[in-house]
Short mmCIF file of C-alpha atoms and ligand atoms in Angstrom, two decimals:
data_model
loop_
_atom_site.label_atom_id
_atom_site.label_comp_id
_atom_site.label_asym_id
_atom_site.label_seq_id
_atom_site.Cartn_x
_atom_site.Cartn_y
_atom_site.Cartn_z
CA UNK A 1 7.03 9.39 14.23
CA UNK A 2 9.46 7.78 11.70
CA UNK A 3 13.20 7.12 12.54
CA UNK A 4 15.27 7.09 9.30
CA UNK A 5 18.76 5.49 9.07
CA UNK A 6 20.89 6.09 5.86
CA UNK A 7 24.41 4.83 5.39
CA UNK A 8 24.82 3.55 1.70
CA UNK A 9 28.07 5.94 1.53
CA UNK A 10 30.29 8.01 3.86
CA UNK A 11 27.33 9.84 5.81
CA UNK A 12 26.39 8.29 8.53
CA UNK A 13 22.60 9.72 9.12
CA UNK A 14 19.92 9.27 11.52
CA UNK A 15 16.25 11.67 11.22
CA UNK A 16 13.37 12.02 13.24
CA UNK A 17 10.35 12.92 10.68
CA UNK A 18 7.08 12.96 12.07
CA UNK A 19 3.59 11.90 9.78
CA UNK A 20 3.02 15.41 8.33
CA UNK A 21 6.77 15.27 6.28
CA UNK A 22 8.03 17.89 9.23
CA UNK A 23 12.21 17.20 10.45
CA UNK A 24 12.37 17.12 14.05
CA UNK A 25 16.02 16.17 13.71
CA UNK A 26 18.62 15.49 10.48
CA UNK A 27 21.84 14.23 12.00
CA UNK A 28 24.67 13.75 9.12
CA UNK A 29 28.09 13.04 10.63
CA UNK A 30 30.10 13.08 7.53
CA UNK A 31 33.51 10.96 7.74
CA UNK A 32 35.64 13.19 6.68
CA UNK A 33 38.47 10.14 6.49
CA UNK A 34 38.52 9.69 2.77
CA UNK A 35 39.80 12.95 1.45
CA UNK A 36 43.40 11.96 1.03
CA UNK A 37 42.42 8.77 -1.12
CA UNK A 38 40.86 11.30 -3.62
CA UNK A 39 37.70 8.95 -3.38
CA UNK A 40 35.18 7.05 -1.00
CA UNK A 41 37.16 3.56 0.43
CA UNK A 42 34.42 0.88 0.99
CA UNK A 43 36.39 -0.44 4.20
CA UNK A 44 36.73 2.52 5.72
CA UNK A 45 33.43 3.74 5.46
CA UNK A 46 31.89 0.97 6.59
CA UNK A 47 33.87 0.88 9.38
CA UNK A 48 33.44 4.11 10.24
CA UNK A 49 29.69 3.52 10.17
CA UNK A 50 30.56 1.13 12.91
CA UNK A 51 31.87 3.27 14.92
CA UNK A 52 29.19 6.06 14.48
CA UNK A 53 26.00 4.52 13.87
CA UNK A 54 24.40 4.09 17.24
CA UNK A 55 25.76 7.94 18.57
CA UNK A 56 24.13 9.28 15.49
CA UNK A 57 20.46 7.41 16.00
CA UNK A 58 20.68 8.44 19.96
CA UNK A 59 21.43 12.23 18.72
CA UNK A 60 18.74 11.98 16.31
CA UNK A 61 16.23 10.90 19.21
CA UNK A 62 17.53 13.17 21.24
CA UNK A 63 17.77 16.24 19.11
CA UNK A 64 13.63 15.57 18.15
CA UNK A 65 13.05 15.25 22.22
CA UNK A 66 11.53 11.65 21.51
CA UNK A 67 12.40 7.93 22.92
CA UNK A 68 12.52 4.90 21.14
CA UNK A 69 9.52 3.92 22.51
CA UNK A 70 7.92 7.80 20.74
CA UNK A 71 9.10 5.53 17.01
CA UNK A 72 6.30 4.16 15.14
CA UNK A 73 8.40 3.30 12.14
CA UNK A 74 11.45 2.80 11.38
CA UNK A 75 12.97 3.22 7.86
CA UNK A 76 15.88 2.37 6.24
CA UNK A 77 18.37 2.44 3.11
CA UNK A 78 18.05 -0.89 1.35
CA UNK A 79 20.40 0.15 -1.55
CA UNK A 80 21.53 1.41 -3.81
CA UNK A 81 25.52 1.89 -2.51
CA UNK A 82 27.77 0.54 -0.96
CA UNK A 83 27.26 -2.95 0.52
CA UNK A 84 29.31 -2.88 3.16
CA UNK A 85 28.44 0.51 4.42
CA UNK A 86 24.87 -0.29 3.97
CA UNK A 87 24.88 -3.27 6.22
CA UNK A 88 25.74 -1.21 9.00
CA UNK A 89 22.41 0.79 9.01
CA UNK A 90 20.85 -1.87 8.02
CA UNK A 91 21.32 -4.40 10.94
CA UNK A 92 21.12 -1.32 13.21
CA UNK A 93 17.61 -0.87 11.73
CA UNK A 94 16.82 -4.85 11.55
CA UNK A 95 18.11 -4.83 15.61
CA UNK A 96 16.04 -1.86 16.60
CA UNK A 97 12.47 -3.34 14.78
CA UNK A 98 13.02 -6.72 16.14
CA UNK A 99 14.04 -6.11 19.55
CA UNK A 100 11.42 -3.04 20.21
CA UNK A 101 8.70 -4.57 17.84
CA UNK A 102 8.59 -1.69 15.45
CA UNK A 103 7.82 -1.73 11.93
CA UNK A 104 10.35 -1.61 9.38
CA UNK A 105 10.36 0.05 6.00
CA UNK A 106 13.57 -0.73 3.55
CA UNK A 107 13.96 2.43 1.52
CA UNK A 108 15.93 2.61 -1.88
CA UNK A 109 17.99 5.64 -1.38
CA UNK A 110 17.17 6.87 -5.03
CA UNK A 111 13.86 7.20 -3.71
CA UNK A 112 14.92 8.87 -1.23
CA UNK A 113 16.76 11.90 -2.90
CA UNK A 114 13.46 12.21 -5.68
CA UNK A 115 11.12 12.82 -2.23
CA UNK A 116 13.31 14.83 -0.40
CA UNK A 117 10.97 17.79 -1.79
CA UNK A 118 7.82 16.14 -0.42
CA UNK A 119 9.20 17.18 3.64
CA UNK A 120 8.02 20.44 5.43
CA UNK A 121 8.18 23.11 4.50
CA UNK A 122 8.52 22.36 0.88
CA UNK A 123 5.82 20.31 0.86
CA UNK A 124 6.26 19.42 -3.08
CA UNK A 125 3.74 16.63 -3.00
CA UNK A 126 3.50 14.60 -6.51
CA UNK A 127 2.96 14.48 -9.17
CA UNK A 128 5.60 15.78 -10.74
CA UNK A 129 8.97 15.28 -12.95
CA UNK A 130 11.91 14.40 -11.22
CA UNK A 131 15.56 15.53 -11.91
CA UNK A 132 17.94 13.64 -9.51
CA UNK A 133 21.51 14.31 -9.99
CA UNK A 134 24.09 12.83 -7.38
CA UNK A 135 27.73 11.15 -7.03
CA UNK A 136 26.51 7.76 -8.69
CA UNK A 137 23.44 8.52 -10.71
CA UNK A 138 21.50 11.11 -12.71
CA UNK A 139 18.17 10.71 -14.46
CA UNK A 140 14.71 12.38 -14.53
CA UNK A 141 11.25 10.49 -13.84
CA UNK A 142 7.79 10.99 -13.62
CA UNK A 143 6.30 10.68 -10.37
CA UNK A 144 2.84 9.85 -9.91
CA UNK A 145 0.20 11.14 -7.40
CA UNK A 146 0.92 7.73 -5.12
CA UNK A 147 4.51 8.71 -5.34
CA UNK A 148 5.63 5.70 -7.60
CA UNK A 149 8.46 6.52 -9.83
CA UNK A 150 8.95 5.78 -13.63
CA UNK A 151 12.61 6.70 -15.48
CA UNK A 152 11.87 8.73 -18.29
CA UNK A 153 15.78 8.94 -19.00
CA UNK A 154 18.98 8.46 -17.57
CA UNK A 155 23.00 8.98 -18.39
CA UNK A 156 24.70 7.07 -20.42
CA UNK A 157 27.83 6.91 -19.00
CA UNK A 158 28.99 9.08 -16.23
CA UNK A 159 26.48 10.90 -13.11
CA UNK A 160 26.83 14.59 -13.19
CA UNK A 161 28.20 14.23 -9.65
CA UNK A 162 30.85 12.28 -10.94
CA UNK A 163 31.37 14.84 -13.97
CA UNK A 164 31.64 17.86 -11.24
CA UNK A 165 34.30 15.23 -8.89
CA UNK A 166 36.21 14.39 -12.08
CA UNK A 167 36.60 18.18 -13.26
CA UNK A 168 37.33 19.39 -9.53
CA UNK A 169 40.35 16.75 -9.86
CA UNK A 170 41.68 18.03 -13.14
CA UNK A 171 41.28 21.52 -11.90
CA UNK A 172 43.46 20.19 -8.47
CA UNK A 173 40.77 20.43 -5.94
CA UNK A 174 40.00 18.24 -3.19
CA UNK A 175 37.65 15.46 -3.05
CA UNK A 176 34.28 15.82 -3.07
CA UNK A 177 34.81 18.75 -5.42
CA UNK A 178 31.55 19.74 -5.82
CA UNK A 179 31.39 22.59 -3.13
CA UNK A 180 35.30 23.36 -4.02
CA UNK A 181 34.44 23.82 -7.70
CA UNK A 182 31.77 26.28 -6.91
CA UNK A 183 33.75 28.17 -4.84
CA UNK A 184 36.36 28.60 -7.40
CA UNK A 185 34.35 28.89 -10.16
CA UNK A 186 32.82 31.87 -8.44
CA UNK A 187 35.75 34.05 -9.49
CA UNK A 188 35.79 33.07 -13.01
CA UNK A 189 33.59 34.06 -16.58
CA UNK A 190 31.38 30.80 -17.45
CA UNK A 191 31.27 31.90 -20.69
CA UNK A 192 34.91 31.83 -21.20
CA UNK A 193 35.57 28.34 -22.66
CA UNK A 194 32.70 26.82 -24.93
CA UNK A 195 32.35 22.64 -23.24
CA UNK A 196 29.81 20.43 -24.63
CA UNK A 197 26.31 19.65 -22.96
CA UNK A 198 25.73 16.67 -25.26
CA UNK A 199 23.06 18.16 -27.20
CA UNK A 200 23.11 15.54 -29.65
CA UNK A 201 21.84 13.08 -27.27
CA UNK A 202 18.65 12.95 -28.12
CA UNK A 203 15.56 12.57 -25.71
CA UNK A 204 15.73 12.47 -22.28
CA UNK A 205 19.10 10.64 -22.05
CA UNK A 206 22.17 12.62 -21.09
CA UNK A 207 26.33 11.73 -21.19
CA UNK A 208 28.84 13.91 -19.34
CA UNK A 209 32.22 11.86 -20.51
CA UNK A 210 32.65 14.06 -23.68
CA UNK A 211 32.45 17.38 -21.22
CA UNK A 212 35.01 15.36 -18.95
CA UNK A 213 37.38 14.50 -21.77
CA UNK A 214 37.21 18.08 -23.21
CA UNK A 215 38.43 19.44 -20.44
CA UNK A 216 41.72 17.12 -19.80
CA UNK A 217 42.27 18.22 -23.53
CA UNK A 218 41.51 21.53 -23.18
CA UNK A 219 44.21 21.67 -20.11
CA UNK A 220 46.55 19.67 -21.81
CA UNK A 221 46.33 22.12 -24.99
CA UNK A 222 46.82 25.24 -22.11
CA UNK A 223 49.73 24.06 -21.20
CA UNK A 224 49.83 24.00 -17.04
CA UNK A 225 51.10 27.27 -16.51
CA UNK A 226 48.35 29.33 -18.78
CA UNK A 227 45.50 26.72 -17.52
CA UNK A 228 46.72 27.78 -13.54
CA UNK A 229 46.14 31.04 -14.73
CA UNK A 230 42.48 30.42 -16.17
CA UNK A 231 41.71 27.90 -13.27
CA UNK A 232 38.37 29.90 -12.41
CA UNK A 233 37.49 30.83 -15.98
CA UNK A 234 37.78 26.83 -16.51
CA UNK A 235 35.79 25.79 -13.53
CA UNK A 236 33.10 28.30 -14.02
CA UNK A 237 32.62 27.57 -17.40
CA UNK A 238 32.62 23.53 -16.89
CA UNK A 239 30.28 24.01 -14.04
CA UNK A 240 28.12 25.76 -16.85
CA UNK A 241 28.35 23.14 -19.27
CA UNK A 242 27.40 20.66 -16.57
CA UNK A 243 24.21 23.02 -15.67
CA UNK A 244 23.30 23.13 -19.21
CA UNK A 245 23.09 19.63 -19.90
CA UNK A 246 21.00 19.13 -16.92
CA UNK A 247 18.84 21.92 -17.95
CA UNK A 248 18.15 21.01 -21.37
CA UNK A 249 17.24 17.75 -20.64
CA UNK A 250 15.14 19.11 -17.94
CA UNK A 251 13.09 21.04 -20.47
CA UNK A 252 12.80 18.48 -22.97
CA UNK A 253 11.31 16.45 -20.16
CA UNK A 254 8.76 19.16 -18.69
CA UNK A 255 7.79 19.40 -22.29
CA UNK A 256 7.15 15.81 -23.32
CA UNK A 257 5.00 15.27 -20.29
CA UNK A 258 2.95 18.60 -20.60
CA UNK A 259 4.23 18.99 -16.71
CA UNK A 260 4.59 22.23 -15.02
CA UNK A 261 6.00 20.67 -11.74
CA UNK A 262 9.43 20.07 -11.22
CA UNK A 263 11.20 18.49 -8.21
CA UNK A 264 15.12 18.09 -8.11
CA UNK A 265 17.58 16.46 -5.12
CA UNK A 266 20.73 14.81 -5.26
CA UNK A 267 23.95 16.28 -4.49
CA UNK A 268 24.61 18.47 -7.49
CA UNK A 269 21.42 20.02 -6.58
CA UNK A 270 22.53 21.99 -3.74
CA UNK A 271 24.59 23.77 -6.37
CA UNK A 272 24.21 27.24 -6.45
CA UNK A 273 24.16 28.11 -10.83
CA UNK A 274 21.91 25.06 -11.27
CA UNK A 275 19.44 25.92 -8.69
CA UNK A 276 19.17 29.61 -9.84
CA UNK A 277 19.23 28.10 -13.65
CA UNK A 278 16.14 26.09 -13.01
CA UNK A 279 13.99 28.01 -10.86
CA UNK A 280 14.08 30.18 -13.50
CA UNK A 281 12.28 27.86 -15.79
CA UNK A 282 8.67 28.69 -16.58
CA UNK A 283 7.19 26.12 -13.65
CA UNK A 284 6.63 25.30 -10.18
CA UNK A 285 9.86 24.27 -8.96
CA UNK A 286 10.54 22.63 -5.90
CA UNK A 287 14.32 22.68 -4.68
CA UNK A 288 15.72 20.96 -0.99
CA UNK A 289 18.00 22.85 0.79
CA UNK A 290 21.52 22.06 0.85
CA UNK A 291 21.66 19.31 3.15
CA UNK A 292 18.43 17.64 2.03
CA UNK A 293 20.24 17.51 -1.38
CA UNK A 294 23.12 15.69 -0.56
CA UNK A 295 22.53 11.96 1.71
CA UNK A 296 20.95 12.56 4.47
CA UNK A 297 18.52 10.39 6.26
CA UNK A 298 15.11 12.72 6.64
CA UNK A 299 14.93 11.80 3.02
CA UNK A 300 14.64 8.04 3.50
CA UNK A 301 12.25 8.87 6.04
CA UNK A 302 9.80 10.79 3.46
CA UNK A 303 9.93 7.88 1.65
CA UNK A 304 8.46 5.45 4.02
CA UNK A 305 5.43 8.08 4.24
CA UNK A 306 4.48 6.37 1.30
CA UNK A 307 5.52 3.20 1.05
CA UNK A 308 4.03 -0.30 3.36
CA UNK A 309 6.11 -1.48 6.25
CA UNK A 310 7.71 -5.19 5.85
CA UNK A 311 5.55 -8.24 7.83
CA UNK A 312 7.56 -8.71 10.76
CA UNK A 313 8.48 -12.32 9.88
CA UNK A 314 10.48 -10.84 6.41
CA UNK A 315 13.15 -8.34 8.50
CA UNK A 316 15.51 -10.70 9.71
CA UNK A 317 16.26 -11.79 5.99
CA UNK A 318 16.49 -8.29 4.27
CA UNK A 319 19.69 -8.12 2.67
CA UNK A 320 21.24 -4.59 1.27
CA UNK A 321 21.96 -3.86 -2.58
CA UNK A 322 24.60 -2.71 -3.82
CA UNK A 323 25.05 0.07 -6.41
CA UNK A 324 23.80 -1.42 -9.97
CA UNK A 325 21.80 -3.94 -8.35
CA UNK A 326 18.07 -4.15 -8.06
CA UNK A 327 16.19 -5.02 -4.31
CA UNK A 328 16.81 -9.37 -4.10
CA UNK A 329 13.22 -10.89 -3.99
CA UNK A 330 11.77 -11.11 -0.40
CA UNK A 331 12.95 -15.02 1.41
CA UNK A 332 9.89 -16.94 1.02
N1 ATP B 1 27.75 22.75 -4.48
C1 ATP B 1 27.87 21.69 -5.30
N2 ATP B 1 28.00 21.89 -6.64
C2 ATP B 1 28.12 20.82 -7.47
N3 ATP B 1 28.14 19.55 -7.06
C3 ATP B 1 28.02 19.30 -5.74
C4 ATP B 1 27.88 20.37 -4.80
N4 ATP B 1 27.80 19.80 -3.54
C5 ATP B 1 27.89 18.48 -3.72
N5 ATP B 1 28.04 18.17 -5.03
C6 ATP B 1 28.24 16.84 -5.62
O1 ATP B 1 27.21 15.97 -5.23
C7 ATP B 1 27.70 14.63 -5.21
C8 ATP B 1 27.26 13.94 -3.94
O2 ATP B 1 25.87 13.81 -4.01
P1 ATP B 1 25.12 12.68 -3.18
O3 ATP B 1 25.56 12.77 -1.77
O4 ATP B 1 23.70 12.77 -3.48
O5 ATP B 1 25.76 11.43 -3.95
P2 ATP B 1 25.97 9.96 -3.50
O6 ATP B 1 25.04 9.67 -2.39
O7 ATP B 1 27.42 9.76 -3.30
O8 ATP B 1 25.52 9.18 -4.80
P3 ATP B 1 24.11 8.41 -5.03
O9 ATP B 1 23.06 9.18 -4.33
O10 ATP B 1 23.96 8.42 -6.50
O11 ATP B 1 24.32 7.05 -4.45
C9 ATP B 1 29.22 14.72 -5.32
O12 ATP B 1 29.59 14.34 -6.61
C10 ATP B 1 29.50 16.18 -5.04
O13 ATP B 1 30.66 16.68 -5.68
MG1 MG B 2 22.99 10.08 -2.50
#
């Protein structure tokens, strides 16, 4: 039985997984306090964590019908995200393994949202290519049958999540826009405004700031009256562009690699077009649902399935990363 503890952003997530990748609980308690910033504040989330952390991991237990004492592992988000919010989950994890003598697993949350499709009843089980698209980071990888991943390509500048936030903005929708931006985009013609899906990045690399830019000019050129008028035309076809230059890249990828396995997670996963757009691609394709997509912690639990627990002398001294930062070097 593996408690998993995730809290590199505004989530605050505790899962019960047991050995064979099946959720006996997925608790998310989503914050909900950052809406009217238009963005996720560090301090607050943290804070929040705080607040939340323990309720969510006794839910979690409780939900599954298991005690601490049912845990043989516990597992945890390392990093990447936010430090401060990470800490929280962290020392909650560190507290919980020393105290109770269970082994701890540190769990980079990237991991985490690339084996999401390994848990019941998906049971995607490498190898296979890897499209991850969420709020901070997009890229594809190959992962091997021991589930060890290798970046085969990456963005260049902005995540697609980030992309899909940044339109939902222009377009006046709340923050996180991605669900927002479907919905609206729902009523409008995708094909009704050509944006660009970076083509001309060549390989497996991909860039959504052009796609971003073109549509603050394409607004601007509207005029705000006519572009209030086209506001699901505009979202439906930005949403498409943002599909297509996942998908292309996608299918450069499956074709380098001679794979016919694909595995996506990450938030812009649970999004409806893309999902439909890629399962219609001529291979196996494994796709979470919703909430396995977006953070959650059965995900960091799949990963310590596969990965060794920490020697019991090395928890006290693991320290979180924080976005753009790699895992610090175990204290000797
Ligand atoms: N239905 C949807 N359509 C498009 N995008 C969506 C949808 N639902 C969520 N998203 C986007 O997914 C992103 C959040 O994904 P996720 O929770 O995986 O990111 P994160 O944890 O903040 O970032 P990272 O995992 O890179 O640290 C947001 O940008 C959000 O707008
Ligand atoms: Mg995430």
């Amino acid at each position: 039985m593996i408690l998993g503890i995730e809290t590199s952003c505004d989530d605050t997530c505790a899962a019960v997984v047991d050995d064979d990748g099946r959720i006996l609980s997925n608790v998310i308690s989503s914050q909900g306090i950052h809406d009217a910033y238009g963005g996720v504040v560090p301090e607050l989330a943290a804070r929040a964590h705080v607040e939340r952390c323990d309720l969510v991991v006794a839910d979690a237990l409780r939900t599954a019908g298991i005690v601490l004492d049912d845990v043989d592992r516990i597992a945890v988000t390392q990093g990447p995200g936010l430090v401060g919010a990470l800490l929280v989950g962290l020392q909650t994890a560190k507290a919980l393994a020393v105290v109770r003598g269970i082994p701890l697993v540190p769990v980079d949350h990237l991991e985490g949202h690339v084996l999401a499709c390994t848990l019941a009843p998906l049971s995607f089980d490498p190898p296979f290519v890897a499209l991850v698209a969420s709020g901070g980071h997009t890229f594809l990888a190959r992962v091997d049958d021991d589930g060890r991943i290798q970046e085969l390509g990456g963005t260049l500048d902005d995540a697609a999540g980030e992309a899909v936030d940044k339109g939902a903005r222009l377009l006046g929708l709340p923050y996180p826009g991605g669900p927002a931006l479907e919905r609206l985009a729902g009523d409008g013609d995708p094909t009704a405004f050509a944006f660009p899906t970076a083509k001309g990045v060549k390989g497996l690399d991909l860039s959504f700031a052009g796609l971003k830019t073109s549509l603050l000019y394409r607004i601007r050129d509207m005029g705000e009256a006519e572009a209030e008028r086209h506001r699901a035309d505009l979202a439906a076809s930005y949403l498409h562009a943002v599909v297509e230059t996942l998908a292309i890249r996608v299918e450069r990828a499956l074709e380098a690699t001679g794979t016919d396995r694909l595995a996506v997670g990450g938030g812009v996963a649970a999004n409806g077009p893309l999902r439909e757009r890629l399962r219609a691609l001529p291979a196996s394709v494994a796709i979470p649902e919703r909430a396995l997509c977006t953070d959650n912690a059965a995900m960091i639990a799949a990963v310590a399935l596969r990965r060794p627990a920490l020697a019991a002398g090395d928890v006290p001294g693991l320290e979180a990363y924080g976005t753009g930062q790699r895992p610090p070097a175990p204290v000797a």
